[in-house]
One Martini backbone bead per residue (centre of mass of N, CA, C, O) as a GRO file, in nm:
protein
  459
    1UNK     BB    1  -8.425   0.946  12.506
    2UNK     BB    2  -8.550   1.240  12.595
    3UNK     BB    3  -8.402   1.366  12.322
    4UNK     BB    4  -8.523   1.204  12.115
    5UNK     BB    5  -8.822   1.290  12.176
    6UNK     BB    6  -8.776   1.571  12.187
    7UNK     BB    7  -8.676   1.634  11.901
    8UNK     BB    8  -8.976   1.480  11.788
    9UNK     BB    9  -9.125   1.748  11.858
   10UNK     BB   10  -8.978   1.961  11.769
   11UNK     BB   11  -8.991   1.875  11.458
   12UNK     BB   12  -9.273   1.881  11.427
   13UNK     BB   13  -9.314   2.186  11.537
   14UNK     BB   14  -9.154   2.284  11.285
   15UNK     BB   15  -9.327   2.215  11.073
   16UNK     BB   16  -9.585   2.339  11.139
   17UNK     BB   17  -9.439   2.641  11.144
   18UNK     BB   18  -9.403   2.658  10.885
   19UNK     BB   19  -9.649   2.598  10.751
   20UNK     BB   20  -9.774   2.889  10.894
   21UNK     BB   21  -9.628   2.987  10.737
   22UNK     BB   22  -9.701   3.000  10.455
   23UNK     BB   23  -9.999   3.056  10.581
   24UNK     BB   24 -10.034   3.281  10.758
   25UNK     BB   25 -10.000   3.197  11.057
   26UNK     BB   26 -10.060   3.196  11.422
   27UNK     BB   27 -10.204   2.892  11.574
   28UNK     BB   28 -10.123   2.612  11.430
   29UNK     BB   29 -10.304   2.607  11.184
   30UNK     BB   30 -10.303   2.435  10.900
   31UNK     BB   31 -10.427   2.682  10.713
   32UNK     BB   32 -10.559   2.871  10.462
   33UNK     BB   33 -10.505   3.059  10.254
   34UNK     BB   34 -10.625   3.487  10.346
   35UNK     BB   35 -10.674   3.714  10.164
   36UNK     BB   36 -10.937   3.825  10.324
   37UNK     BB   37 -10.800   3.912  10.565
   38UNK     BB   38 -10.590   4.097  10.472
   39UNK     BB   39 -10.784   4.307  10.293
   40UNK     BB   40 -10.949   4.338  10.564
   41UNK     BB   41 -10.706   4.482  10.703
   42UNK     BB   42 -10.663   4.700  10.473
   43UNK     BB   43 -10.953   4.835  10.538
   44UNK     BB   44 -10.955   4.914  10.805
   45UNK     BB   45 -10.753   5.095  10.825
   46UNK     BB   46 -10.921   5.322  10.622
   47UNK     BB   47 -11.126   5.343  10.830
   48UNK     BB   48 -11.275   5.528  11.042
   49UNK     BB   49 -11.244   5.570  11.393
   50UNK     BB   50 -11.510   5.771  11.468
   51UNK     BB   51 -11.697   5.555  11.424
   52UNK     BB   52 -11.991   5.376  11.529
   53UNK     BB   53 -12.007   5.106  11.735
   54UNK     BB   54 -12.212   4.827  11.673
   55UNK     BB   55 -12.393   4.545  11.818
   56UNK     BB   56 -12.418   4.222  11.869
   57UNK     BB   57 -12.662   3.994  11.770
   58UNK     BB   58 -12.863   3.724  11.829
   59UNK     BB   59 -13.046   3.467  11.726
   60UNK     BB   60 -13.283   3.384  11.896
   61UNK     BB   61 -13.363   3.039  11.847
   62UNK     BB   62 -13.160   2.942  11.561
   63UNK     BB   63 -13.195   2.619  11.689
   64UNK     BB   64 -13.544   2.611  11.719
   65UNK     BB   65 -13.690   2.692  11.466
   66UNK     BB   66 -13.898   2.484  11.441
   67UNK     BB   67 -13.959   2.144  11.347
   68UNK     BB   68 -13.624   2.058  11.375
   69UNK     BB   69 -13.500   2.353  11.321
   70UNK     BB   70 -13.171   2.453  11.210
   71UNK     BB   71 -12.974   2.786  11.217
   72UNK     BB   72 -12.635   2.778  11.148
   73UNK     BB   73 -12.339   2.777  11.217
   74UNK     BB   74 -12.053   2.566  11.159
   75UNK     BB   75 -12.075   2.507  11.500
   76UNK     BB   76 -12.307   2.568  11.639
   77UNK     BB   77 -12.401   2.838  11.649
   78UNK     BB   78 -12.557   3.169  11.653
   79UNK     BB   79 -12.646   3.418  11.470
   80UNK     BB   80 -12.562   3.769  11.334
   81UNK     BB   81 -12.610   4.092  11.357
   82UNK     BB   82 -12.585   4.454  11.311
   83UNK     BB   83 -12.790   4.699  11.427
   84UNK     BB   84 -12.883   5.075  11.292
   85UNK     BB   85 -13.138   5.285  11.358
   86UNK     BB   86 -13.342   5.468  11.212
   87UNK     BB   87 -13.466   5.800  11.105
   88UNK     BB   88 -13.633   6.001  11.014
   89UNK     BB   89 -13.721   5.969  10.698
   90UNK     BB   90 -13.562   5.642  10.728
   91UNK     BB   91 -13.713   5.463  10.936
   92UNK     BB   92 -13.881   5.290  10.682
   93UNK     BB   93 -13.587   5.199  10.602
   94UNK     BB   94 -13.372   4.907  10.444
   95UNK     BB   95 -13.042   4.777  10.521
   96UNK     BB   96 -12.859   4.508  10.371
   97UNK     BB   97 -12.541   4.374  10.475
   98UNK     BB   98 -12.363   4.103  10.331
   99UNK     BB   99 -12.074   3.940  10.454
  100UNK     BB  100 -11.813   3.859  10.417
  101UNK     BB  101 -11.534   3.584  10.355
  102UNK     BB  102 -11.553   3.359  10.167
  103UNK     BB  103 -11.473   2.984  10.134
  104UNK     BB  104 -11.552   2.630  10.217
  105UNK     BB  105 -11.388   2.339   9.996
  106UNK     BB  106 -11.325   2.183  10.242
  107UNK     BB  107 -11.300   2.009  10.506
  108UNK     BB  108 -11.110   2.165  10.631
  109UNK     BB  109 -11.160   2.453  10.562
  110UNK     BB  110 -11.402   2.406  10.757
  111UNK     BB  111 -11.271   2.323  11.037
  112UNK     BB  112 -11.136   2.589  11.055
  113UNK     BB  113 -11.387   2.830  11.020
  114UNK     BB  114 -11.492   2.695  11.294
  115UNK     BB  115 -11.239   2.893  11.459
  116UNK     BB  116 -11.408   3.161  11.367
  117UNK     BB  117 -11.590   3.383  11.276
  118UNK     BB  118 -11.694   3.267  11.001
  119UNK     BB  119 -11.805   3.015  11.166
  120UNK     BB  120 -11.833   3.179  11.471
  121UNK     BB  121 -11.984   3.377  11.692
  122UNK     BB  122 -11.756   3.316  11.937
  123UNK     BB  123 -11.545   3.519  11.736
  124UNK     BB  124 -11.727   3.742  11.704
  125UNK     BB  125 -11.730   4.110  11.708
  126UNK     BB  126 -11.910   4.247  11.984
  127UNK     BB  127 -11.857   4.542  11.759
  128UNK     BB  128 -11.908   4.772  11.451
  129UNK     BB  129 -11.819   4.953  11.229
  130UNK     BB  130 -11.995   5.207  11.076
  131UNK     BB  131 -11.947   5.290  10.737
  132UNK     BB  132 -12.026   5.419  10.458
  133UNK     BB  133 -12.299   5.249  10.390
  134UNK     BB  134 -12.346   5.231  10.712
  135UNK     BB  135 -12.359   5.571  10.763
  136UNK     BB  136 -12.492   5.820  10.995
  137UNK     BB  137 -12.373   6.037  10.809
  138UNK     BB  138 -12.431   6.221  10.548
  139UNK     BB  139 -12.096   6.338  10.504
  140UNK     BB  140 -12.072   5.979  10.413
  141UNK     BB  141 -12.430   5.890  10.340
  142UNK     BB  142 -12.650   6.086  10.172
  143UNK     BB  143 -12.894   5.850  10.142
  144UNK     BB  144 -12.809   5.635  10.419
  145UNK     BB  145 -12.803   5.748  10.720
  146UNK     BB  146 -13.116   5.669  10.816
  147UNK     BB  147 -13.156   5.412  10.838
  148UNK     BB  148 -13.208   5.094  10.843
  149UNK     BB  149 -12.853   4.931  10.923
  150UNK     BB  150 -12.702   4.596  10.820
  151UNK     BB  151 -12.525   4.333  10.974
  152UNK     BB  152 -12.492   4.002  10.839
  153UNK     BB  153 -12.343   3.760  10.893
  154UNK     BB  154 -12.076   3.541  10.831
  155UNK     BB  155 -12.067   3.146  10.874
  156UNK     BB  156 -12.090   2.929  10.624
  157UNK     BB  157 -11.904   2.924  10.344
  158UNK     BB  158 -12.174   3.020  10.090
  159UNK     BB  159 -12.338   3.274  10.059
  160UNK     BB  160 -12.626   3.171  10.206
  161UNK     BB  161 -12.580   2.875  10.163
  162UNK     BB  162 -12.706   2.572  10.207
  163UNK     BB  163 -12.877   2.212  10.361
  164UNK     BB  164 -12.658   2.046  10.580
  165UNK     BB  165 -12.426   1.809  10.717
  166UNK     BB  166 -12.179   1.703  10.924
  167UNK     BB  167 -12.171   1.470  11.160
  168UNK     BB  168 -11.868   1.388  11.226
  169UNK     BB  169 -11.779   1.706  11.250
  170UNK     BB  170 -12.012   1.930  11.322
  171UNK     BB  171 -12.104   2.068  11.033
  172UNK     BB  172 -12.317   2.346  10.935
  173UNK     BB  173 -12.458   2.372  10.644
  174UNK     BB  174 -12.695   2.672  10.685
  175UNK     BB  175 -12.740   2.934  10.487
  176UNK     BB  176 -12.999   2.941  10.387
  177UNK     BB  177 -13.136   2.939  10.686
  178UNK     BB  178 -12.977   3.201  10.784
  179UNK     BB  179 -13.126   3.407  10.559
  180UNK     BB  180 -13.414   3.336  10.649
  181UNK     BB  181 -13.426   3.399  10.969
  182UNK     BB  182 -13.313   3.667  10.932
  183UNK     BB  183 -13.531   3.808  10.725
  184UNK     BB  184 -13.764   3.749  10.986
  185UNK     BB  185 -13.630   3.924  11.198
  186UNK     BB  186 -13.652   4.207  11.016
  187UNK     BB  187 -13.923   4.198  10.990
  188UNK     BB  188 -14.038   4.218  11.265
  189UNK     BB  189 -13.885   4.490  11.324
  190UNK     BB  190 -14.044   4.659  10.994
  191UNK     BB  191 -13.965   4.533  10.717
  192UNK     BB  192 -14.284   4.470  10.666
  193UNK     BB  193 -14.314   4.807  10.576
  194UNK     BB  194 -14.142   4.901  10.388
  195UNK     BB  195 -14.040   5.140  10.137
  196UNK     BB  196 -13.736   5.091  10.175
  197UNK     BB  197 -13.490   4.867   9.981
  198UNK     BB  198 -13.154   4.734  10.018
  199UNK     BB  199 -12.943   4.485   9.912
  200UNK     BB  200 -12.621   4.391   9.993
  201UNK     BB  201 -12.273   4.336   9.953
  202UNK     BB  202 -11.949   4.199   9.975
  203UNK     BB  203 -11.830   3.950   9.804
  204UNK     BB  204 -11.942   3.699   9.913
  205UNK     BB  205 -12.209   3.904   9.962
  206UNK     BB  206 -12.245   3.969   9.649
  207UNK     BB  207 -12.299   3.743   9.557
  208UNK     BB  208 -12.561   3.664   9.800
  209UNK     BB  209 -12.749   3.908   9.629
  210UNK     BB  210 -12.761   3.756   9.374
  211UNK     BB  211 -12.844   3.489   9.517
  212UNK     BB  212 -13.125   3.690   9.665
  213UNK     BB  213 -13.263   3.921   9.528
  214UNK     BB  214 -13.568   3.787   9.452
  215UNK     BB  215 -13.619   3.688   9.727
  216UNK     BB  216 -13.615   3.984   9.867
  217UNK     BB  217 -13.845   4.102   9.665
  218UNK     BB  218 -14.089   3.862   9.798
  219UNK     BB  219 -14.064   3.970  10.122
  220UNK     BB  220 -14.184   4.231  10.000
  221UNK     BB  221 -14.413   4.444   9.936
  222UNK     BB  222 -14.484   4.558   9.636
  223UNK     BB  223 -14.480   4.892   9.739
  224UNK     BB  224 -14.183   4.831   9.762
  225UNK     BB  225 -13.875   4.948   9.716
  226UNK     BB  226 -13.679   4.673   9.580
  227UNK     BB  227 -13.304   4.633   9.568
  228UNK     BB  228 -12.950   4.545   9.454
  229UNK     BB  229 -12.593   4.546   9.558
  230UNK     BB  230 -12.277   4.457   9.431
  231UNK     BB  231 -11.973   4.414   9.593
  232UNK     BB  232 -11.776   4.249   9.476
  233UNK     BB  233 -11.926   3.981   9.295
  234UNK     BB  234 -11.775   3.946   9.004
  235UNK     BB  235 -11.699   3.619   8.941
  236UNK     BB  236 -11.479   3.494   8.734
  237UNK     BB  237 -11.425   3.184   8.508
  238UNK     BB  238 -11.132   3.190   8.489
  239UNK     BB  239 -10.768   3.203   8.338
  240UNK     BB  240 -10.515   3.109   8.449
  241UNK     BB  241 -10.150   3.173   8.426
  242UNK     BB  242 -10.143   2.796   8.384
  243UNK     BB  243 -10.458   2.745   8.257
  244UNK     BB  244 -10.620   2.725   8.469
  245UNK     BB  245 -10.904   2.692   8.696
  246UNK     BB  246 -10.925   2.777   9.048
  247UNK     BB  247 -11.202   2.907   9.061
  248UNK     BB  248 -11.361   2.647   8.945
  249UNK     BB  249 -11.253   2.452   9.198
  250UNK     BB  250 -11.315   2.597   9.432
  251UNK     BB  251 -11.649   2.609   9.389
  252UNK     BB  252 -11.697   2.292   9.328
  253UNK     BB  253 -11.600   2.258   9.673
  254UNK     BB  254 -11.868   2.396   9.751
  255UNK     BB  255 -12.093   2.256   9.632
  256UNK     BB  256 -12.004   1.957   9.723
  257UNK     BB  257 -12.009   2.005  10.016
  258UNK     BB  258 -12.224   2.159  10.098
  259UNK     BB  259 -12.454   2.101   9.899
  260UNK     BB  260 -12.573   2.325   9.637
  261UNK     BB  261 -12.780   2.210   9.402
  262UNK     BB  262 -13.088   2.273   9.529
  263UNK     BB  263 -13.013   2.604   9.560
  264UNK     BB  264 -13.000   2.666   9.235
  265UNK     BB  265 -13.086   2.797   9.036
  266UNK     BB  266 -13.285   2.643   8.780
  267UNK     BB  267 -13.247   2.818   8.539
  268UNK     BB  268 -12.946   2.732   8.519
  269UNK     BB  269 -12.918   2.425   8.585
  270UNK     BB  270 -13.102   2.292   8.301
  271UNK     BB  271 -12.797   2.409   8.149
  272UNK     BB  272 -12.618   2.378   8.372
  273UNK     BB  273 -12.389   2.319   8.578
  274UNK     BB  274 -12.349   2.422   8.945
  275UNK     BB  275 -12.115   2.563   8.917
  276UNK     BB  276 -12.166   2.785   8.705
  277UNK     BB  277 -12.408   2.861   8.925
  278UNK     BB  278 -12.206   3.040   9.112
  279UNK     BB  279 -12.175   3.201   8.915
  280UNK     BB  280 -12.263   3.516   8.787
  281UNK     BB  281 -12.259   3.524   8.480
  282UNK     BB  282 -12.478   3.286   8.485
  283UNK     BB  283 -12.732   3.499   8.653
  284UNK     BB  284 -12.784   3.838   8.578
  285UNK     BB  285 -12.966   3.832   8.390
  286UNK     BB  286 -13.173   3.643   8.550
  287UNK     BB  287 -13.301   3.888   8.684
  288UNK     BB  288 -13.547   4.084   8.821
  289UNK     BB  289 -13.460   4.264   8.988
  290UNK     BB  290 -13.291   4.493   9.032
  291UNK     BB  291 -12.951   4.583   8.973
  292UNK     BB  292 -12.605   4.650   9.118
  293UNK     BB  293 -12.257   4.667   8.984
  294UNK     BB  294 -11.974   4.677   9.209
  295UNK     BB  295 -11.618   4.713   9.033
  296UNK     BB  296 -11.329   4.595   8.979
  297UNK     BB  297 -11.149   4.520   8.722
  298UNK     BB  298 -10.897   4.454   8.953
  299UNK     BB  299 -10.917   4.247   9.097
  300UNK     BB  300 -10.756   4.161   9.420
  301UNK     BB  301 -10.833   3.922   9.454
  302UNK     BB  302 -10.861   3.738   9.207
  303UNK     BB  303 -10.561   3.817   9.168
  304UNK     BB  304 -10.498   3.610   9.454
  305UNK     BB  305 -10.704   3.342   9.375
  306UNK     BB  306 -10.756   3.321   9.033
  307UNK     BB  307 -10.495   3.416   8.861
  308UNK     BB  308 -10.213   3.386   9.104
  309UNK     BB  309 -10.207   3.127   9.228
  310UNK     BB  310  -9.948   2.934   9.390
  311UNK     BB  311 -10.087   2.698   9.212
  312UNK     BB  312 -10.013   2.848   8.939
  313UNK     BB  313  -9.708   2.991   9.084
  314UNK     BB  314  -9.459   2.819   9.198
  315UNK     BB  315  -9.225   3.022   9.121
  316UNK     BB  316  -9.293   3.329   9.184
  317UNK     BB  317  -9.354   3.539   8.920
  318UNK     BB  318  -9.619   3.721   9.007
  319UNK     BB  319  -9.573   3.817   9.294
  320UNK     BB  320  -9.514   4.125   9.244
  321UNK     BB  321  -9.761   4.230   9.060
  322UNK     BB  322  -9.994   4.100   9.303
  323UNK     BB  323  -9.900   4.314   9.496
  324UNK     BB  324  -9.769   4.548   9.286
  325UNK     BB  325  -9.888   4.701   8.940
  326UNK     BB  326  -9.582   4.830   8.916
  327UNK     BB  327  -9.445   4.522   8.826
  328UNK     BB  328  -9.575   4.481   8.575
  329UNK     BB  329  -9.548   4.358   8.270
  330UNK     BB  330  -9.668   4.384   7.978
  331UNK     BB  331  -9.782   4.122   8.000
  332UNK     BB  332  -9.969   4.130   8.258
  333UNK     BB  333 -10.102   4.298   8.211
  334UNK     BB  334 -10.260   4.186   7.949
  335UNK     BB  335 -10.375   3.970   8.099
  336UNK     BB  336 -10.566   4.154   8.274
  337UNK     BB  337 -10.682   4.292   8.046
  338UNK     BB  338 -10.829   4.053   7.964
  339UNK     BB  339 -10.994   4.002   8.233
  340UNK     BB  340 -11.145   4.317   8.150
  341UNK     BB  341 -11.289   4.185   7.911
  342UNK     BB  342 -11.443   3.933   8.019
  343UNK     BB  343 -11.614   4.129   8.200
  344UNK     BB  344 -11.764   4.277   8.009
  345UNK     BB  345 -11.908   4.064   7.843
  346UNK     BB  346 -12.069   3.952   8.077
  347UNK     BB  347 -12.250   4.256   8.087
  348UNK     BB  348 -12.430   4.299   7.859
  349UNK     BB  349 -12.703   4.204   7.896
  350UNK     BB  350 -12.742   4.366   8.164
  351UNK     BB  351 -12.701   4.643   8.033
  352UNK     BB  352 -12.970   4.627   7.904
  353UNK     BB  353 -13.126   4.722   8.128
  354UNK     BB  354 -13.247   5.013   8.287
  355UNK     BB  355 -13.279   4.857   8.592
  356UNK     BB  356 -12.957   4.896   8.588
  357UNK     BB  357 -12.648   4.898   8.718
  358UNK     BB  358 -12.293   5.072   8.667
  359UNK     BB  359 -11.938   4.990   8.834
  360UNK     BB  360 -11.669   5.025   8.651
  361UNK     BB  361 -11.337   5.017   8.763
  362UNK     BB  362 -11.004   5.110   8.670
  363UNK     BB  363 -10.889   4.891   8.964
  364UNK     BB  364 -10.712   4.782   9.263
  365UNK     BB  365 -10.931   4.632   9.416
  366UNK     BB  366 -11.243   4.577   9.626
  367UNK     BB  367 -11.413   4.695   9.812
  368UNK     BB  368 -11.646   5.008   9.815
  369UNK     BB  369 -11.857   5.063  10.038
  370UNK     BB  370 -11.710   5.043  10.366
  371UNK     BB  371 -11.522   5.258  10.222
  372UNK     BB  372 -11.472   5.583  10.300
  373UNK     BB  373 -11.297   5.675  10.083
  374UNK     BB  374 -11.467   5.461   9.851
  375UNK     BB  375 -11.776   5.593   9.859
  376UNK     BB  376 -11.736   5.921  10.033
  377UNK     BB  377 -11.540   6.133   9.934
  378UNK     BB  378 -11.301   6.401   9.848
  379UNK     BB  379 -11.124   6.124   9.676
  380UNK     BB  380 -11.327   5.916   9.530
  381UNK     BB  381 -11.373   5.740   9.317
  382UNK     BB  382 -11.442   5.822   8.956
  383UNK     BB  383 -11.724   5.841   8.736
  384UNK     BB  384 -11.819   6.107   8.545
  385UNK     BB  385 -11.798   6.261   8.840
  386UNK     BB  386 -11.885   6.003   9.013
  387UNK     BB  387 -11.927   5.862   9.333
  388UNK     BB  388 -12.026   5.609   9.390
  389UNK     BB  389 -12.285   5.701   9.587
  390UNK     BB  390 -12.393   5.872   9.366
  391UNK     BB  391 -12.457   5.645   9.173
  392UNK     BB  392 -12.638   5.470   9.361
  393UNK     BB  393 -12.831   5.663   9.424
  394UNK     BB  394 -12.935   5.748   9.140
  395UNK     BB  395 -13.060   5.478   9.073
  396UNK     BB  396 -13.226   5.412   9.350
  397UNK     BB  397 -13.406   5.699   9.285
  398UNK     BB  398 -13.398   5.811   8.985
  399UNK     BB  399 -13.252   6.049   8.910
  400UNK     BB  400 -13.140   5.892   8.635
  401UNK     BB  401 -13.038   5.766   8.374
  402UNK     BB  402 -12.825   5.551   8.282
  403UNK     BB  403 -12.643   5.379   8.523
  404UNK     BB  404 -12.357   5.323   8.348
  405UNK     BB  405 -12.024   5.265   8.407
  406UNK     BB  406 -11.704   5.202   8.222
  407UNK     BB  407 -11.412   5.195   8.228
  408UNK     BB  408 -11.116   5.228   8.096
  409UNK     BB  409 -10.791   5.100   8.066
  410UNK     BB  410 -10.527   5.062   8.214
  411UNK     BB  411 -10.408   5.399   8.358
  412UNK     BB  412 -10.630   5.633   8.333
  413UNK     BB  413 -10.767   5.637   8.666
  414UNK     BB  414 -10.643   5.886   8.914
  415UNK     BB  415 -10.887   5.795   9.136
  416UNK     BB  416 -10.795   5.582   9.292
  417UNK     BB  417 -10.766   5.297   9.556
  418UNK     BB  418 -10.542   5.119   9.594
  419UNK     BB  419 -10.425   4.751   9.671
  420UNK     BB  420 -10.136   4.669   9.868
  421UNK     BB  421  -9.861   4.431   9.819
  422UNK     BB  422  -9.567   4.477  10.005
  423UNK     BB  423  -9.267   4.358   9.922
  424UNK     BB  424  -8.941   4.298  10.116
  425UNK     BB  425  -8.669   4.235  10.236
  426UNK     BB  426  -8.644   4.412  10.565
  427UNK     BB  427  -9.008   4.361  10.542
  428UNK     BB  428  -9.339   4.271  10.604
  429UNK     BB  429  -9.569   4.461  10.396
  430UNK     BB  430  -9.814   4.680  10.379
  431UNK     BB  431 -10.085   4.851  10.181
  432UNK     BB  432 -10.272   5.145  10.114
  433UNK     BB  433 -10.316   5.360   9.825
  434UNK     BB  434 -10.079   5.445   9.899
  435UNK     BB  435 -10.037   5.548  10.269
  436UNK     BB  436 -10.015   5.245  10.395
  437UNK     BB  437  -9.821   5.056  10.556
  438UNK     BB  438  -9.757   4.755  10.810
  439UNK     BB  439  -9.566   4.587  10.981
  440UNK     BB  440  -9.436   4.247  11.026
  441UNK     BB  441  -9.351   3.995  11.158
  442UNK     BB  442  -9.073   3.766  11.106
  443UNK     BB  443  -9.120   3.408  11.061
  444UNK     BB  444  -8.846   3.350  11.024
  445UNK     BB  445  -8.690   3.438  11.273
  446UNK     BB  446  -8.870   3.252  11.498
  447UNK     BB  447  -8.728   3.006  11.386
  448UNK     BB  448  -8.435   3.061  11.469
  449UNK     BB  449  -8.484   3.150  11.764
  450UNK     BB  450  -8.570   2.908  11.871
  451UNK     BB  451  -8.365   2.668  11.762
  452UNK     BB  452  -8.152   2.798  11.926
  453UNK     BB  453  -8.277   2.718  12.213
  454UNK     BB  454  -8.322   2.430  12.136
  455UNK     BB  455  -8.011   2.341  12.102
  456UNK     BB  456  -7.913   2.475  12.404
  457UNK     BB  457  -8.096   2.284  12.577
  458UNK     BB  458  -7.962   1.978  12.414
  459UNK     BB  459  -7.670   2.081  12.524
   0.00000   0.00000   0.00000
């Protein structure tokens, strides 16, 4: 009976287990795979090391701010920011980068997402490093280096959208709140003076800047010159591998749960669904405040989570290309190719207004702001002869006229630094730029040893 029992036990936690592997866990709850994770791995291993730590604050009281009014991460925890404070000519000038992370677009996905950073101030790192566009050296980031720098953490899964409540499961869908809050806490510290700001974010960030960037521009007196911009933001509405849509499935699944129906833009609401307005391209054009849009035309999220992910590509046809794009076959690249046509066309009408900017590489990269090699090193990428920060720079103080630059289609650009998902017979390994490296241990191992000693234990 006993031996039974066990069996049934250990065959349960073997079912678990493999789920994990699966999805790429490690902690026993089969979460969903997080390509924000890996991706979030392998640009951290190409920060400088000897950045500046910057700490993490929380909004004291922004679980009773107002009467009755909560402002919440997804676990009912206080959200939190890293400021580090600006000096010297910079004084008086505000950057604001909001921390992406994917999205929680069904209710596991977001039980899950709240025993995380992503979910809970918690788990989040009591401090982080400053690189690129937010790094406090002039020969790291010549135009911003001065400035008062903010990250505003990332906790609601919806970036920094919806105002509802799950009371049976206790998850706080508060993000429209949590931006609210912390612009205020923002203003309080000094930004309600600010002479130059710039709103800015990268992924799931740079999203949640398209949709607050006028917002963002109304809480600043008139004086104030205030610009936005999104790195890695420009999510497309594409057709995956298998003829279906990946990515409005899943962003359908974040507006449902979490009701942002009342969050999204009205002008846009009044003639398309929902879901289709929390994609960029169907709000980019009306956009009142300055925008720059920073992307690679090969998004790599984009490419492992809406153009081939594993629900579109069961056979893992795929698998190789999207791991490493000099795998790919001549109809892949092709895919690819029409992709980066599609993203160029969604572009069209907001290249024309005079007061945007654009840096699209044809790169397999995701944000290129916050990662000190693709910001501004001397070998980071460029286009016109200009890298990212030198682009952006010129556009936000007006250096330049008409900066806006879209690059060739790949494979013309030798400026990049791709990030590679290097996948081999005799160990699970990632790269980054053809670079890095990085062994992980292999969980097929751990299933075989621990089986094995398992059933020494029950003979």
């Amino acid at each position: 009976m006993r031996s039974l029992l066990l069996i049934s036990v250990v065959v349960c936690w073997l079912c678990t287990v493999a789920a994990v592997v699966r999805n790429g866990s490690s902690d026993g709850f089969q979460k969903p795979r997080d390509t924000d994770t890996v991706i979030s791995f392998l640009e951290n291993k190409l920060m400088a090391s000897s950045a500046p730590m910057v700490p993490l604050t929380l909004i004291q009281g922004a679980d009773s701010k107002g009467a009755g009014t909560v402002y919440m991460c997804l676990d009912g925890t206080l959200p939190g920011y890293h400021l580090d404070r600006g000096f010297g000519s910079g004084a008086n000038s505000w950057l604001i980068q909001l921390e992406g992370g994917g999205w929680c677009n069904n209710h596991r996905c977001c039980v899950y997402r709240k025993t995380s950073r992503r979910g809970s101030s918690k788990f989040m790192e009591k401090a982080l490093a400053f690189t690129g566009i937010l790094s406090n050296k002039p020969e790291e980031n010549p135009d911003f280096f001065n400035w008062n720098r903010i990250k505003l953490r990332y906790c609601d899964g919806a970036s920094f959208s919806g105002d509802s409540q799950d009371e049976g499961s206790q998850l706080f869908y508060r993000g429209q709140r949590i931006w609210q809050v912390a612009m205020q806490e923002f203003l309080s510290l000094g930004m309600q003076q600010a002479n130059q700001a710039l709103l800015s974010g990268c992924s799931a960030g740079g999203l949640a800047s398209i949709l607050h960037c006028d917002e963002f521009r109304e809480l600043l007196p008139s004086s104030t010159k205030a610009k936005c911009l999104s790195d890695a933001g420009m999510f497309l509405d594409a057709v995956d591998v298998s003829g279906g849509h990946s990515l409005r499935n899943m962003f359908e699944g974040v507006v449902t749960v979490q009701n942002l129906q009342k969050d999204l833009s009205s002008t846009c609401t009044n003639h398309m669904d929902p879901t289709s307005c929390f994609f960029p391209q169907n709000l980019i054009s009306d956009i009142k405040t300055p925008m720059f849009l920073l992307n690679t035309a090969y998004d790599s999220w984009q490419i492992q989570e809406s153009l081939a992910p594993p629900t579109a590509d069961p056979g893992g046809i795929w698998k190789a290309c999207k791991s490493h794009h000099l795998h790919c076959n001549s109809s892949q690249i092709q895919f690819f190719q029409d992709f980066r046509t599609q993203m160029v066309l969604a572009l069209n009408s907001f290249s024309t207004s005079d007061q945007n900017g654009l840096f699209i590489n044809s790169c397999f990269a995701h944000c290129q702001t916050e990662r000190q090699d693709t910001w501004f090193a001397q070998d980071s990428p460029q286009l016109n002869g200009k890298r990212v920060a030198e682009s952006v720079g010129d556009w936000y103080f007006d250096r330049a006229e008409n900066v806006k630059a879209i690059d060739c289609p790949y494979p013309c650009d030798t400026t990049c630094h791709n990030l590679i998902f290097d996948f081999n017979p005799s160990a699970l390994e990632i790269s980054a730029s053809s670079r890095f490296c990085f062994p992980l241990f292999r969980a097929s191992l751990v299933l075989l040893v621990l089986t094995e000693l398992i059933l020494r234990f029950l003979v």
